[in-house]
mmCIF file of C-alpha atoms in Angstrom:
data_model
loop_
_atom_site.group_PDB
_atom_site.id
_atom_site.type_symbol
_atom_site.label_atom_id
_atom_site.label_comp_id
_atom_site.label_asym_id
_atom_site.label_seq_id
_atom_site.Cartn_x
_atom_site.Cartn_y
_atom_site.Cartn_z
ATOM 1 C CA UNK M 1 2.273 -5.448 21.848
ATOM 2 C CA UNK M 2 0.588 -8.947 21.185
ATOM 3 C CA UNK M 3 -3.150 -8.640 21.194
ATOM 4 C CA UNK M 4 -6.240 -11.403 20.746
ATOM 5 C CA UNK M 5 -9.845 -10.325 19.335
ATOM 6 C CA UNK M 6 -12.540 -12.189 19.275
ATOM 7 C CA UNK M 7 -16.492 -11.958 19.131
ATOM 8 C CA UNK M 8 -17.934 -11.455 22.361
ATOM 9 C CA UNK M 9 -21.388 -13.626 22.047
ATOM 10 C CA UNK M 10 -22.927 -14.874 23.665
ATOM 11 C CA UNK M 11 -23.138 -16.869 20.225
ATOM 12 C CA UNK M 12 -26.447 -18.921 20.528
ATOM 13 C CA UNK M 13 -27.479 -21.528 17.927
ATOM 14 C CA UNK M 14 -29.276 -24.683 17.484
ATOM 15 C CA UNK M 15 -28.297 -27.996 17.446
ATOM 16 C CA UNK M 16 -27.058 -29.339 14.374
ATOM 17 C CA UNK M 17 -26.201 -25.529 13.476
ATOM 18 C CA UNK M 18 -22.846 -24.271 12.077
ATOM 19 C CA UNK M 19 -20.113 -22.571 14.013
ATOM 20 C CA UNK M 20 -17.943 -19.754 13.265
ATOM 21 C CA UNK M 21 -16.400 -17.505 15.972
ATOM 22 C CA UNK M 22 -14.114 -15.353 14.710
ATOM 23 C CA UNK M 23 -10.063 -14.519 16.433
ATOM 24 C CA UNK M 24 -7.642 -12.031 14.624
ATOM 25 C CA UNK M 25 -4.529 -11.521 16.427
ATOM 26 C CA UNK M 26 -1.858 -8.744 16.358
ATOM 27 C CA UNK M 27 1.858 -10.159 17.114
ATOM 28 C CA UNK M 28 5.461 -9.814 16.207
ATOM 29 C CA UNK M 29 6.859 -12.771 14.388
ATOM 30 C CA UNK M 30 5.277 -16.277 14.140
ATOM 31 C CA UNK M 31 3.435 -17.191 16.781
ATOM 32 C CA UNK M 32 1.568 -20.405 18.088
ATOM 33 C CA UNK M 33 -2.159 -20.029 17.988
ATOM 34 C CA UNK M 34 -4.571 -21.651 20.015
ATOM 35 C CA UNK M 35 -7.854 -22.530 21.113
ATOM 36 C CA UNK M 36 -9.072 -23.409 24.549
ATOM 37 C CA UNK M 37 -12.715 -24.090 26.125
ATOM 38 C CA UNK M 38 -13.786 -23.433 29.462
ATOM 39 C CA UNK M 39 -16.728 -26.115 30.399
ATOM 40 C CA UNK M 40 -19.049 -24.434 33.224
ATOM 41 C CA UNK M 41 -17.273 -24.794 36.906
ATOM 42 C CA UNK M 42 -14.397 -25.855 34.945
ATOM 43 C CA UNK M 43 -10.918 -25.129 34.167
ATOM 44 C CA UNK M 44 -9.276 -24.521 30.665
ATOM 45 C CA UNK M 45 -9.047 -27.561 28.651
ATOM 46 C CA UNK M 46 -6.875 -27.142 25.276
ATOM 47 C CA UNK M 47 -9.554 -27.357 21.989
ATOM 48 C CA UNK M 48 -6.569 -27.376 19.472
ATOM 49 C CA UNK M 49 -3.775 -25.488 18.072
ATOM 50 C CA UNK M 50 -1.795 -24.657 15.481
ATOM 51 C CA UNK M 51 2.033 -23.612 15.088
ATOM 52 C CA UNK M 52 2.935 -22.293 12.121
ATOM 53 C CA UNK M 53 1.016 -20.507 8.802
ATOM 54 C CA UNK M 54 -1.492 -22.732 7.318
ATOM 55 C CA UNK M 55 -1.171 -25.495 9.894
ATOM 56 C CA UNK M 56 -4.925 -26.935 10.655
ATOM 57 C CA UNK M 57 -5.471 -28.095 14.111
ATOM 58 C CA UNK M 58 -8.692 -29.684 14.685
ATOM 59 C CA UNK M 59 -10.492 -32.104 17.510
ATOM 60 C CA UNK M 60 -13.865 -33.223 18.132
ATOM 61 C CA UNK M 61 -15.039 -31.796 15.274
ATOM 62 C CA UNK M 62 -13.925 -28.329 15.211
ATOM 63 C CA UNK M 63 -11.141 -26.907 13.268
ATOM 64 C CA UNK M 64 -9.046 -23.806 13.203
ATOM 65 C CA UNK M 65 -6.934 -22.766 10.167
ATOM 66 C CA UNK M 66 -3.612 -20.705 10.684
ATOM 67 C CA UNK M 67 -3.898 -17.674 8.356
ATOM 68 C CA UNK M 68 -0.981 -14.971 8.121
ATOM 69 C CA UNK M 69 -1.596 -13.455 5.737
ATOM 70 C CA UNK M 70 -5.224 -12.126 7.532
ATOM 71 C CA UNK M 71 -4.060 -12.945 10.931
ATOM 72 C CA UNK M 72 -6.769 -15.275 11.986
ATOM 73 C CA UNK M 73 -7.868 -18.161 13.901
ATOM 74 C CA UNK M 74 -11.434 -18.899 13.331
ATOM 75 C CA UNK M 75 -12.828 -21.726 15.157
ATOM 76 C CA UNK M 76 -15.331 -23.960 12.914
ATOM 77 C CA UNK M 77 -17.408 -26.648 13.409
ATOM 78 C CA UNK M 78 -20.066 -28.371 10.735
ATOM 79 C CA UNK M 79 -22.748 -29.407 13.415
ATOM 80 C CA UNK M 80 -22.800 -28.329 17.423
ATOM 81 C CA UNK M 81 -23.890 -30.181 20.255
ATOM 82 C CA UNK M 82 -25.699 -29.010 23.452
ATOM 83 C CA UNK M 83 -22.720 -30.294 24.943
ATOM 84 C CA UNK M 84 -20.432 -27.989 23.495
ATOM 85 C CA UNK M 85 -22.081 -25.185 25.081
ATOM 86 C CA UNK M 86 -19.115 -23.660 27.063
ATOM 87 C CA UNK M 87 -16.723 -20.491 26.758
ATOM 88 C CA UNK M 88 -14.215 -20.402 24.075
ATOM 89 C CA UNK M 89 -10.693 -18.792 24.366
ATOM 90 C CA UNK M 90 -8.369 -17.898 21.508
ATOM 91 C CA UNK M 91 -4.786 -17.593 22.613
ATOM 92 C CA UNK M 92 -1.275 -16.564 21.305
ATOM 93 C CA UNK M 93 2.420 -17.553 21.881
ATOM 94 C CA UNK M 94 4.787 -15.996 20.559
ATOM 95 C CA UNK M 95 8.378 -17.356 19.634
ATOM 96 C CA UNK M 96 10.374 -14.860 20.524
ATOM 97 C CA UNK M 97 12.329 -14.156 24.085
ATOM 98 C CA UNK M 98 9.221 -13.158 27.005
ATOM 99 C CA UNK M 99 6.782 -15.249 24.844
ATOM 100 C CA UNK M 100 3.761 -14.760 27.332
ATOM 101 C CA UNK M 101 0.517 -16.075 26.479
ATOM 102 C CA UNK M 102 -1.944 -13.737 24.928
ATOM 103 C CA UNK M 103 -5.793 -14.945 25.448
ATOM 104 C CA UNK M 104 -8.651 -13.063 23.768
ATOM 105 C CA UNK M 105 -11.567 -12.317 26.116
ATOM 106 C CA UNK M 106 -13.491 -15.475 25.294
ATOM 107 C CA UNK M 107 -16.835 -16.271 23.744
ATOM 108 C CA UNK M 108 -20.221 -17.952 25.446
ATOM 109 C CA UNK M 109 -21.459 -20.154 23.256
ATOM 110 C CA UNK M 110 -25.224 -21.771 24.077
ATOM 111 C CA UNK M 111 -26.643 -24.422 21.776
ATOM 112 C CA UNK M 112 -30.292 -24.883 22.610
ATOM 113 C CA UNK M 113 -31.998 -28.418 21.447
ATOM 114 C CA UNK K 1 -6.075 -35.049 32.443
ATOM 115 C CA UNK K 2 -3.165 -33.304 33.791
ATOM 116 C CA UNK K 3 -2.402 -33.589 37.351
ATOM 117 C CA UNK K 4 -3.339 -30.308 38.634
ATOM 118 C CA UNK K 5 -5.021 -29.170 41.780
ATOM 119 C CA UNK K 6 -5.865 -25.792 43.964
ATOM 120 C CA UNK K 7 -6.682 -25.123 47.102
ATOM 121 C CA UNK K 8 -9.085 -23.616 48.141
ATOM 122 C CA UNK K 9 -11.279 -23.787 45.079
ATOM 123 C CA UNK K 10 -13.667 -21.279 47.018
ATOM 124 C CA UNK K 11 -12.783 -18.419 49.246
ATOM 125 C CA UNK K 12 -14.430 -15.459 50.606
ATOM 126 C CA UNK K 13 -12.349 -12.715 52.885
ATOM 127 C CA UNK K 14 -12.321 -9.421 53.992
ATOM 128 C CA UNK K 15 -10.683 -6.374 51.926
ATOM 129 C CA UNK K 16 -6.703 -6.120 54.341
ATOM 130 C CA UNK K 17 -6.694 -9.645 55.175
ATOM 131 C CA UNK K 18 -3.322 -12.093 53.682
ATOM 132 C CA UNK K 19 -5.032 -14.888 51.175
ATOM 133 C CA UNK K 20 -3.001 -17.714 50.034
ATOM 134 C CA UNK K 21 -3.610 -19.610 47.137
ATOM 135 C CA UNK K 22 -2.090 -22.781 46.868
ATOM 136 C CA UNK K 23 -1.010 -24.739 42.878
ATOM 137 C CA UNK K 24 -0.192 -28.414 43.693
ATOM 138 C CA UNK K 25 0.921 -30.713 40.650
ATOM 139 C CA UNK K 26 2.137 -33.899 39.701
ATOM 140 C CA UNK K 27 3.427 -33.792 36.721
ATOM 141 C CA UNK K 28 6.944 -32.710 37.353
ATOM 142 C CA UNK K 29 6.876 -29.875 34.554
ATOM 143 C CA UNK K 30 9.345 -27.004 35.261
ATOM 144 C CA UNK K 31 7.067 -24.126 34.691
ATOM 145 C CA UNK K 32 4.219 -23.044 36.306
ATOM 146 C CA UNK K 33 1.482 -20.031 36.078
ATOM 147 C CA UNK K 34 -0.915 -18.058 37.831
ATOM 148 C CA UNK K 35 -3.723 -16.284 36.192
ATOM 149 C CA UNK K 36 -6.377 -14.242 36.927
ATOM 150 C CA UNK K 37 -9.913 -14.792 35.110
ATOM 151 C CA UNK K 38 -12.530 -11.483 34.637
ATOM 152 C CA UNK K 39 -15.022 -11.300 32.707
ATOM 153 C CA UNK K 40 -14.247 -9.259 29.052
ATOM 154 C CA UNK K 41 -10.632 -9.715 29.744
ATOM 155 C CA UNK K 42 -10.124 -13.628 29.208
ATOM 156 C CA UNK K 43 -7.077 -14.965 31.402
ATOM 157 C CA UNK K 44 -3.954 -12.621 32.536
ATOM 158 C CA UNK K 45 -0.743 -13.547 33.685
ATOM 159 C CA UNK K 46 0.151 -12.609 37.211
ATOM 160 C CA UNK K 47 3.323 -14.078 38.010
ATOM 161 C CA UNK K 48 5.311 -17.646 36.655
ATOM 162 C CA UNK K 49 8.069 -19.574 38.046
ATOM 163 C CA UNK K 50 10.637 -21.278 35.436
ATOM 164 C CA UNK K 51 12.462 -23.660 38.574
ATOM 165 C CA UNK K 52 12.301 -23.553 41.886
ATOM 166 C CA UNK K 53 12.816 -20.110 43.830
ATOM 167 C CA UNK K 54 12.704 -18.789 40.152
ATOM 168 C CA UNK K 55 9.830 -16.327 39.439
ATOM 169 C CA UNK K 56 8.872 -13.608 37.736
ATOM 170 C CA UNK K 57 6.016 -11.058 37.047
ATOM 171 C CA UNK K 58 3.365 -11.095 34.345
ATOM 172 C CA UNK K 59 1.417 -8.638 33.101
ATOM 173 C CA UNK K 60 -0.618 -7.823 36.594
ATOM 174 C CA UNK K 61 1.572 -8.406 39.277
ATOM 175 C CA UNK K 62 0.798 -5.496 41.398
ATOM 176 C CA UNK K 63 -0.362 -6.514 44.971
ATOM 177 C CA UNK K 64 0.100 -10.098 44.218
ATOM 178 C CA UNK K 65 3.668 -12.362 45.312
ATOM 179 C CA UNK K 66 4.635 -15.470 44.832
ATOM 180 C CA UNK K 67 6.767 -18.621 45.851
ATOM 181 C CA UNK K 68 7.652 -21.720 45.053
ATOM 182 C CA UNK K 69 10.130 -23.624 47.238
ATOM 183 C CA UNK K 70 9.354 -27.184 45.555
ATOM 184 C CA UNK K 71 8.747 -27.996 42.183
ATOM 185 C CA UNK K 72 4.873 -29.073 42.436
ATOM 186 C CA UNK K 73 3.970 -26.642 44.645
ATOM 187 C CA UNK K 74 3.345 -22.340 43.588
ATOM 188 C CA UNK K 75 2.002 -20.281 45.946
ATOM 189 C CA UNK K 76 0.204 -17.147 44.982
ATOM 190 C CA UNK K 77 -0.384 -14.703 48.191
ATOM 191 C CA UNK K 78 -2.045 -11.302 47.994
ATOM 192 C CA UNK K 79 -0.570 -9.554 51.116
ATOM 193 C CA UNK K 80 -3.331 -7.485 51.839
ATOM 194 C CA UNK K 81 -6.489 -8.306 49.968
ATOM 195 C CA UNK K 82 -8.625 -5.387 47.764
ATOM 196 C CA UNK K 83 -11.934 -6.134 46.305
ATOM 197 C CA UNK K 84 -10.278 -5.359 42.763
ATOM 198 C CA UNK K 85 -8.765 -8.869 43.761
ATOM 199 C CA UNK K 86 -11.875 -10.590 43.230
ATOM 200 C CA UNK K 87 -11.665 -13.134 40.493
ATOM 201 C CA UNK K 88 -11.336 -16.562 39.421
ATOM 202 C CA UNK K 89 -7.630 -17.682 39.760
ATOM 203 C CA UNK K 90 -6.377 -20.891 37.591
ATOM 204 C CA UNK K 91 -3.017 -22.237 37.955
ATOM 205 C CA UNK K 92 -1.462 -23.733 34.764
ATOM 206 C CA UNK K 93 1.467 -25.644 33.927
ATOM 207 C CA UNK K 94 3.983 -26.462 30.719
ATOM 208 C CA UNK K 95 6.923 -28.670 30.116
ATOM 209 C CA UNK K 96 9.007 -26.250 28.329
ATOM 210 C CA UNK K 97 9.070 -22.780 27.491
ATOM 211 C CA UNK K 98 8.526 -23.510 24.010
ATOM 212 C CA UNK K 99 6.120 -21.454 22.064
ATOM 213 C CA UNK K 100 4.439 -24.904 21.016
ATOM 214 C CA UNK K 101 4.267 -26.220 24.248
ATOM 215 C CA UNK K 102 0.448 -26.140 25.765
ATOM 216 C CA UNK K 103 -0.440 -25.110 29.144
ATOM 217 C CA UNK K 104 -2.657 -27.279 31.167
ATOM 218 C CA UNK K 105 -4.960 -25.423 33.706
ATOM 219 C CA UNK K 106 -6.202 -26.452 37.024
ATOM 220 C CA UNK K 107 -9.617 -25.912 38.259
ATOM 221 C CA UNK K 108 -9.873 -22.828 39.618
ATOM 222 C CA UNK K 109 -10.300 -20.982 42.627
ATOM 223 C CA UNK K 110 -13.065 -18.784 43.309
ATOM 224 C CA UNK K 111 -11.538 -15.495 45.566
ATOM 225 C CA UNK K 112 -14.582 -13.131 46.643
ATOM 226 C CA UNK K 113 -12.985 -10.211 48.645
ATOM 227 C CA UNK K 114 -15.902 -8.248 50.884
#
Protein backbone atom coordinates (compact mmCIF):
# COMPACT_ATOMS: atom_id res chain seq x y z
CA UNK A 1 0.00 0.00 0.00
CA UNK A 2 0.93 3.83 -0.16
CA UNK A 3 2.96 4.82 2.84
CA UNK A 4 4.57 8.45 4.11
CA UNK A 5 7.82 8.60 6.47
CA UNK A 6 9.03 11.27 7.93
CA UNK A 7 11.29 12.40 10.99
CA UNK A 8 9.44 12.59 14.04
CA UNK A 9 11.21 15.80 15.86
CA UNK A 10 10.50 17.58 17.55
CA UNK A 11 13.18 19.35 15.19
CA UNK A 12 14.39 22.42 17.27
CA UNK A 13 16.72 25.08 15.83
CA UNK A 14 17.58 28.64 15.98
CA UNK A 15 16.59 31.41 14.16
CA UNK A 16 18.30 32.08 11.10
CA UNK A 17 19.15 28.16 11.13
CA UNK A 18 18.72 25.76 8.16
CA UNK A 19 15.90 23.33 7.64
CA UNK A 20 15.79 19.90 6.44
CA UNK A 21 13.05 17.41 7.44
CA UNK A 22 13.20 14.54 5.65
CA UNK A 23 9.73 12.46 3.72
CA UNK A 24 10.32 9.20 1.63
CA UNK A 25 7.24 7.75 0.38
CA UNK A 26 6.29 4.22 -0.86
CA UNK A 27 3.47 4.31 -3.76
CA UNK A 28 2.36 2.71 -6.94
CA UNK A 29 2.69 4.91 -9.95
CA UNK A 30 3.22 8.72 -9.96
CA UNK A 31 1.86 10.35 -7.37
CA UNK A 32 1.29 14.07 -6.21
CA UNK A 33 3.41 14.99 -3.27
CA UNK A 34 2.77 17.45 -0.79
CA UNK A 35 3.47 19.46 2.07
CA UNK A 36 1.12 20.88 4.63
CA UNK A 37 1.65 22.85 8.10
CA UNK A 38 -0.47 22.77 10.97
CA UNK A 39 -0.08 26.35 12.93
CA UNK A 40 -0.95 25.71 16.80
CA UNK A 41 -5.02 25.64 17.34
CA UNK A 42 -5.07 25.54 13.70
CA UNK A 43 -6.17 23.63 10.81
CA UNK A 44 -4.03 22.31 7.80
CA UNK A 45 -2.93 24.98 5.57
CA UNK A 46 -1.21 23.66 2.16
CA UNK A 47 2.93 24.61 2.36
CA UNK A 48 3.43 23.47 -1.34
CA UNK A 49 3.39 20.67 -3.68
CA UNK A 50 4.62 19.08 -6.38
CA UNK A 51 3.07 16.76 -9.23
CA UNK A 52 5.26 15.06 -11.15
CA UNK A 53 9.31 13.87 -10.93
CA UNK A 54 11.55 16.74 -10.50
CA UNK A 55 8.82 19.36 -10.20
CA UNK A 56 9.97 22.04 -7.33
CA UNK A 57 7.21 23.49 -5.37
CA UNK A 58 8.21 26.12 -3.06
CA UNK A 59 6.46 29.15 -0.87
CA UNK A 60 7.57 31.39 1.73
CA UNK A 61 10.78 30.31 1.52
CA UNK A 62 10.76 26.67 1.71
CA UNK A 63 11.11 24.28 -1.07
CA UNK A 64 10.51 20.65 -1.75
CA UNK A 65 12.07 18.79 -4.73
CA UNK A 66 10.17 15.74 -6.37
CA UNK A 67 12.72 12.88 -6.48
CA UNK A 68 11.76 9.33 -8.02
CA UNK A 69 14.30 8.00 -8.38
CA UNK A 70 14.93 8.09 -4.17
CA UNK A 71 11.36 8.63 -3.46
CA UNK A 72 11.58 11.80 -1.51
CA UNK A 73 10.14 14.99 -0.51
CA UNK A 74 12.40 16.87 1.70
CA UNK A 75 11.20 20.10 2.90
CA UNK A 76 14.07 22.94 2.90
CA UNK A 77 14.36 26.19 3.94
CA UNK A 78 17.75 28.58 3.98
CA UNK A 79 16.79 30.61 7.21
CA UNK A 80 13.64 29.83 9.79
CA UNK A 81 11.58 32.09 11.61
CA UNK A 82 10.05 31.78 15.14
CA UNK A 83 7.04 32.04 13.25
CA UNK A 84 7.37 29.02 11.41
CA UNK A 85 7.34 27.03 14.44
CA UNK A 86 4.33 24.69 13.71
CA UNK A 87 3.79 20.88 12.68
CA UNK A 88 4.70 19.80 9.29
CA UNK A 89 2.82 17.09 7.23
CA UNK A 90 4.10 15.31 4.14
CA UNK A 91 1.32 13.85 2.07
CA UNK A 92 0.69 11.61 -1.04
CA UNK A 93 -1.90 11.30 -3.89
CA UNK A 94 -1.83 8.96 -5.96
CA UNK A 95 -3.17 8.96 -9.68
CA UNK A 96 -4.60 5.98 -9.95
CA UNK A 97 -8.51 4.83 -9.28
CA UNK A 98 -9.14 5.12 -4.96
CA UNK A 99 -6.35 7.80 -4.92
CA UNK A 100 -6.74 8.51 -1.06
CA UNK A 101 -4.50 10.81 0.57
CA UNK A 102 -1.55 9.38 2.36
CA UNK A 103 -0.12 11.86 5.24
CA UNK A 104 3.08 10.99 7.12
CA UNK A 105 2.79 11.41 10.90
CA UNK A 106 4.03 14.99 10.95
CA UNK A 107 6.98 16.81 12.44
CA UNK A 108 7.12 19.63 15.47
CA UNK A 109 9.28 22.01 14.53
CA UNK A 110 10.36 24.86 17.39
CA UNK A 111 12.63 27.71 16.39
CA UNK A 112 13.81 29.44 19.53
CA UNK A 113 15.17 33.28 19.10
CA UNK B 1 -8.78 31.18 3.00
CA UNK B 2 -11.19 28.61 2.04
CA UNK B 3 -14.61 28.80 3.32
CA UNK B 4 -14.69 26.12 5.78
CA UNK B 5 -16.25 25.79 9.17
CA UNK B 6 -17.12 23.03 12.08
CA UNK B 7 -19.20 22.84 14.65
CA UNK B 8 -18.57 22.31 17.55
CA UNK B 9 -14.87 23.06 17.51
CA UNK B 10 -14.84 21.63 21.22
CA UNK B 11 -16.75 18.76 22.65
CA UNK B 12 -16.56 16.62 25.60
CA UNK B 13 -19.17 13.45 26.11
CA UNK B 14 -19.61 10.41 27.73
CA UNK B 15 -18.31 6.88 26.28
CA UNK B 16 -22.41 5.40 24.61
CA UNK B 17 -23.63 8.75 23.95
CA UNK B 18 -24.54 9.81 19.76
CA UNK B 19 -21.96 12.89 18.82
CA UNK B 20 -22.51 14.78 15.74
CA UNK B 21 -20.05 16.62 14.02
CA UNK B 22 -21.10 19.06 11.70
CA UNK B 23 -18.64 20.32 8.06
CA UNK B 24 -20.30 23.52 6.72
CA UNK B 25 -18.70 25.14 3.46
CA UNK B 26 -19.03 27.66 1.00
CA UNK B 27 -17.22 26.96 -1.61
CA UNK B 28 -19.45 24.77 -3.64
CA UNK B 29 -16.66 21.99 -4.24
CA UNK B 30 -18.14 18.49 -4.86
CA UNK B 31 -16.03 16.54 -2.51
CA UNK B 32 -15.70 16.59 0.93
CA UNK B 33 -13.60 14.69 3.86
CA UNK B 34 -13.50 13.75 7.30
CA UNK B 35 -10.37 12.97 9.13
CA UNK B 36 -9.27 12.00 12.23
CA UNK B 37 -5.95 13.64 13.79
CA UNK B 38 -3.68 11.41 16.60
CA UNK B 39 -0.71 11.99 17.52
CA UNK B 40 2.22 9.62 15.55
CA UNK B 41 -0.35 8.84 12.99
CA UNK B 42 -0.75 12.31 11.08
CA UNK B 43 -4.40 12.63 9.51
CA UNK B 44 -6.66 9.42 8.45
CA UNK B 45 -9.46 9.25 6.30
CA UNK B 46 -12.74 8.24 7.85
CA UNK B 47 -15.31 8.58 5.37
CA UNK B 48 -15.77 11.17 1.97
CA UNK B 49 -18.68 12.10 -0.01
CA UNK B 50 -18.13 12.69 -3.97
CA UNK B 51 -22.07 14.46 -4.40
CA UNK B 52 -24.72 14.58 -2.42
CA UNK B 53 -26.11 11.28 -0.67
CA UNK B 54 -22.79 9.89 -2.19
CA UNK B 55 -20.30 8.53 0.41
CA UNK B 56 -17.97 6.22 1.07
CA UNK B 57 -15.49 4.77 3.70
CA UNK B 58 -11.83 5.57 4.26
CA UNK B 59 -9.40 3.87 5.85
CA UNK B 60 -11.10 3.99 9.60
CA UNK B 61 -14.59 3.92 9.20
CA UNK B 62 -15.52 1.57 11.88
CA UNK B 63 -18.03 3.11 14.42
CA UNK B 64 -18.18 6.27 12.53
CA UNK B 65 -21.33 7.23 9.66
CA UNK B 66 -21.90 9.79 7.67
CA UNK B 67 -24.35 12.06 5.59
CA UNK B 68 -24.62 14.63 3.49
CA UNK B 69 -28.04 15.67 2.18
CA UNK B 70 -26.75 19.19 0.74
CA UNK B 71 -23.74 19.99 -0.90
CA UNK B 72 -22.05 22.34 1.90
CA UNK B 73 -23.05 20.48 4.58
CA UNK B 74 -21.20 16.61 5.83
CA UNK B 75 -22.14 15.26 8.81
CA UNK B 76 -19.92 12.89 10.66
CA UNK B 77 -21.92 10.97 13.64
CA UNK B 78 -20.36 8.34 15.89
CA UNK B 79 -23.49 6.35 17.01
CA UNK B 80 -22.32 5.40 20.19
CA UNK B 81 -19.20 7.15 21.35
CA UNK B 82 -15.79 5.03 22.71
CA UNK B 83 -12.93 6.79 24.23
CA UNK B 84 -10.74 5.31 21.25
CA UNK B 85 -12.90 8.14 19.52
CA UNK B 86 -11.06 10.79 21.10
CA UNK B 87 -9.26 12.96 18.63
CA UNK B 88 -9.05 16.01 16.71
CA UNK B 89 -11.47 15.81 13.68
CA UNK B 90 -10.81 18.27 10.51
CA UNK B 91 -13.10 18.40 7.69
CA UNK B 92 -11.49 19.10 4.26
CA UNK B 93 -12.63 19.85 0.93
CA UNK B 94 -11.42 19.58 -3.04
CA UNK B 95 -12.81 20.61 -6.34
CA UNK B 96 -12.07 17.54 -8.17
CA UNK B 97 -10.89 14.22 -7.59
CA UNK B 98 -7.81 14.91 -9.32
CA UNK B 99 -4.60 13.70 -7.88
CA UNK B 100 -3.35 17.46 -8.24
CA UNK B 101 -6.14 18.92 -6.74
CA UNK B 102 -5.36 20.24 -2.92
CA UNK B 103 -7.55 19.75 -0.06
CA UNK B 104 -8.38 22.65 2.09
CA UNK B 105 -9.00 21.83 5.85
CA UNK B 106 -11.25 23.40 8.32
CA UNK B 107 -10.39 24.13 11.81
CA UNK B 108 -10.93 21.39 13.72
CA UNK B 109 -12.93 19.97 16.29
CA UNK B 110 -11.70 18.89 19.49
CA UNK B 111 -13.91 15.40 20.58
CA UNK B 112 -12.84 14.28 24.27
CA UNK B 113 -14.92 11.10 25.05
CA UNK B 114 -14.94 10.38 29.16
Amino acid sequence: GNSVTQMEGPVTLSEEAFLTINCTYTATGYPSLFWYVQYPGEGLQLLLKATKADDKGSNKGFEATYRKETTSFHLEKGSVQVSDSAVYFCALRPNNAGNMLTFGGGTRLMVKP
Amino acid sequence: DAGITQSPRHKVTETGTPVTLRCHQTENHRYMYWYRQDPGHGLRLIHYSYGVKDTDKGEVSDGYSVSRSKTEDFLLTLESATSSQTSVYFCAISESWDSQETQYFGPGTRLLVL
